[in-house]
Coordinates of C-alpha atoms in Angstrom, one line a residue:
M1 CA 9.0 5.2 -1.9
I2 CA 6.2 3.6 -1.6
N3 CA 3.4 3.3 -4.6
L4 CA 0.1 1.7 -4.5
H5 CA -2.6 2.6 -6.9
H6 CA -5.9 1.8 -5.2
A7 CA -7.4 -0.8 -3.0
H8 CA -11.0 -1.0 -1.5
L9 CA -10.5 -3.1 1.9
M10 CA -13.0 -4.3 4.6
A11 CA -11.4 -3.8 8.1
S12 CA -12.6 -5.6 11.2
D13 CA -10.7 -3.4 13.4
I14 CA -10.0 -0.5 11.4
D15 CA -8.0 1.5 14.0
A16 CA -5.8 -1.3 14.2
T17 CA -5.7 -1.2 10.0
I18 CA -5.0 2.3 9.8
A19 CA -2.4 2.2 12.2
F20 CA -1.0 -0.9 10.2
W21 CA -0.9 1.1 6.6
R22 CA 0.2 4.4 8.6
D23 CA 3.1 3.0 10.8
G24 CA 3.9 0.0 8.3
F25 CA 3.9 2.1 4.6
G26 CA 4.2 5.7 5.7
A27 CA 0.0 5.9 4.6
R28 CA -1.7 9.0 5.3
V29 CA -5.6 9.4 6.1
V30 CA -7.1 12.3 3.9
H31 CA -10.8 11.8 5.0
D32 CA -12.8 9.6 7.9
D33 CA -16.5 9.9 7.8
V34 CA -19.6 8.1 8.0
F35 CA -21.2 7.2 4.8
A36 CA -24.2 4.4 4.0
G37 CA -23.6 3.8 7.7
A38 CA -20.1 2.6 8.5
R39 CA -17.1 4.5 8.7
N40 CA -15.4 4.6 5.8
V41 CA -11.8 6.1 5.5
F42 CA -9.7 7.4 2.7
L43 CA -5.6 6.9 3.1
T44 CA -2.9 8.0 0.6
V45 CA 0.2 5.5 0.2
G46 CA 2.9 6.8 -2.0
A47 CA 0.5 7.5 -5.2
G48 CA -1.5 5.6 -4.4
R49 CA -5.4 5.1 -2.1
I50 CA -6.9 2.8 0.4
H51 CA -10.5 3.3 0.9
L52 CA -11.4 1.1 4.3
Y53 CA -14.9 0.2 5.2
D54 CA -15.5 -0.1 8.7
Q55 CA -17.2 -3.6 8.8
P56 CA -15.3 -7.3 9.1
P57 CA -14.5 -9.2 5.8
R58 CA -17.3 -11.3 4.3
S59 CA -14.8 -14.5 4.5
T60 CA -12.2 -15.1 6.6
G61 CA -10.6 -16.9 4.2
R62 CA -8.8 -16.4 0.9
S63 CA -11.1 -14.4 -1.3
A64 CA -11.2 -13.7 -5.1
V65 CA -7.7 -11.2 -4.8
H66 CA -5.1 -13.6 -4.2
H67 CA -2.7 -10.6 -3.0
L68 CA -2.0 -6.8 -3.2
G69 CA 1.3 -5.7 -4.8
I70 CA 3.1 -2.9 -2.5
Q71 CA 6.1 -1.6 -5.1
T72 CA 9.2 -0.1 -2.9
D73 CA 12.6 1.3 -3.4
E74 CA 13.2 1.2 0.2
L75 CA 12.6 -3.4 0.5
E76 CA 15.0 -4.0 3.2
T77 CA 13.5 -0.7 5.4
V78 CA 10.0 -1.5 5.1
V79 CA 10.6 -5.4 5.6
E80 CA 12.7 -4.5 9.1
R81 CA 10.1 -2.2 9.7
L82 CA 7.1 -4.4 9.7
R83 CA 8.3 -7.2 11.9
A84 CA 9.2 -4.4 14.1
M85 CA 5.5 -4.1 14.4
G86 CA 5.2 -8.2 14.9
V87 CA 4.0 -8.1 11.3
S88 CA 4.8 -12.4 9.6
V89 CA 7.7 -11.1 6.9
T90 CA 8.8 -14.2 4.6
E91 CA 12.6 -13.9 3.9
I92 CA 13.3 -11.3 1.0
R93 CA 13.3 -13.3 -1.9
R94 CA 15.5 -12.5 -5.6
E95 CA 14.4 -13.1 -8.9
P96 CA 16.0 -11.8 -12.3
T97 CA 14.1 -8.7 -12.1
A98 CA 13.0 -8.0 -8.8
R99 CA 13.5 -8.5 -5.0
Y100 CA 10.2 -9.2 -2.9
A101 CA 8.8 -10.5 0.2
M102 CA 5.3 -11.4 1.3
A103 CA 3.2 -10.3 4.6
E104 CA 0.1 -10.9 6.1
G105 CA -1.6 -7.6 6.7
P106 CA -4.9 -7.0 8.7
D107 CA -7.8 -9.5 8.1
R108 CA -5.1 -12.2 6.9
L109 CA -4.8 -9.9 3.5
L110 CA -2.1 -11.4 1.8
L111 CA 0.7 -8.1 0.7
E112 CA 3.7 -8.7 -1.9
I113 CA 5.9 -6.0 -1.5
F114 CA 8.1 -6.0 -4.2
Q115 CA 11.2 -3.9 -5.4
P116 CA 11.6 -3.9 -9.3
D117 CA 15.4 -4.1 -10.5
P118 CA 15.0 -1.3 -13.5
E119 CA 18.5 -2.3 -15.2
A120 CA 17.0 -6.2 -15.1
L121 CA 13.4 -5.6 -16.6
P122 CA 12.3 -5.3 -20.1
P123 CA 12.7 -2.1 -22.0
E124 CA 8.9 -1.8 -22.5
L125 CA 8.6 -2.5 -18.4
R126 CA 10.6 0.1 -16.8
T127 CA 8.4 3.3 -17.2
Y128 CA 5.0 1.0 -16.0
F129 CA 7.5 0.1 -13.0
A130 CA 8.9 3.6 -12.8
L131 CA 8.4 5.6 -9.3

C-alpha cells in the first residue's frame, strides 16, 4: 500500500506528470477539468490526494518544499517500478526505524519513499504511521 495525504503540484507537462504518478504509484484520476483558466487534475494515491495544475513551476530550482514523503509497505516494488520507468532513484537506505529511497519526480520534485518498521518505532508513532 502507498499513502500520501495531499499535495498541490504545478506541472510543466501535466500528462507526463499524471503518467508518472499513475504508473509509479498507482494513482487514479478522479477529476480532470479547467478551472480559473488552467487544467486542474485531482488524483488519489492510496488514501491521499494530489491536485495538479497545468502550469510550469514558478521556479526550476528547489523551493520552500524540500521533498514530498510517500509511505509504502512495498518499498522494493515501488523502487523497482520507478527504475523500470527510467526514474532516478537512490539505493534503499536503512535507518533504525525505517528504510527509504529518494527519487526525482516530474519538474525535479524530490520524493522520499519510505517504509517504517512498526516494531522499531516508538509506541507513540505506531498509529501515526499505520497504513
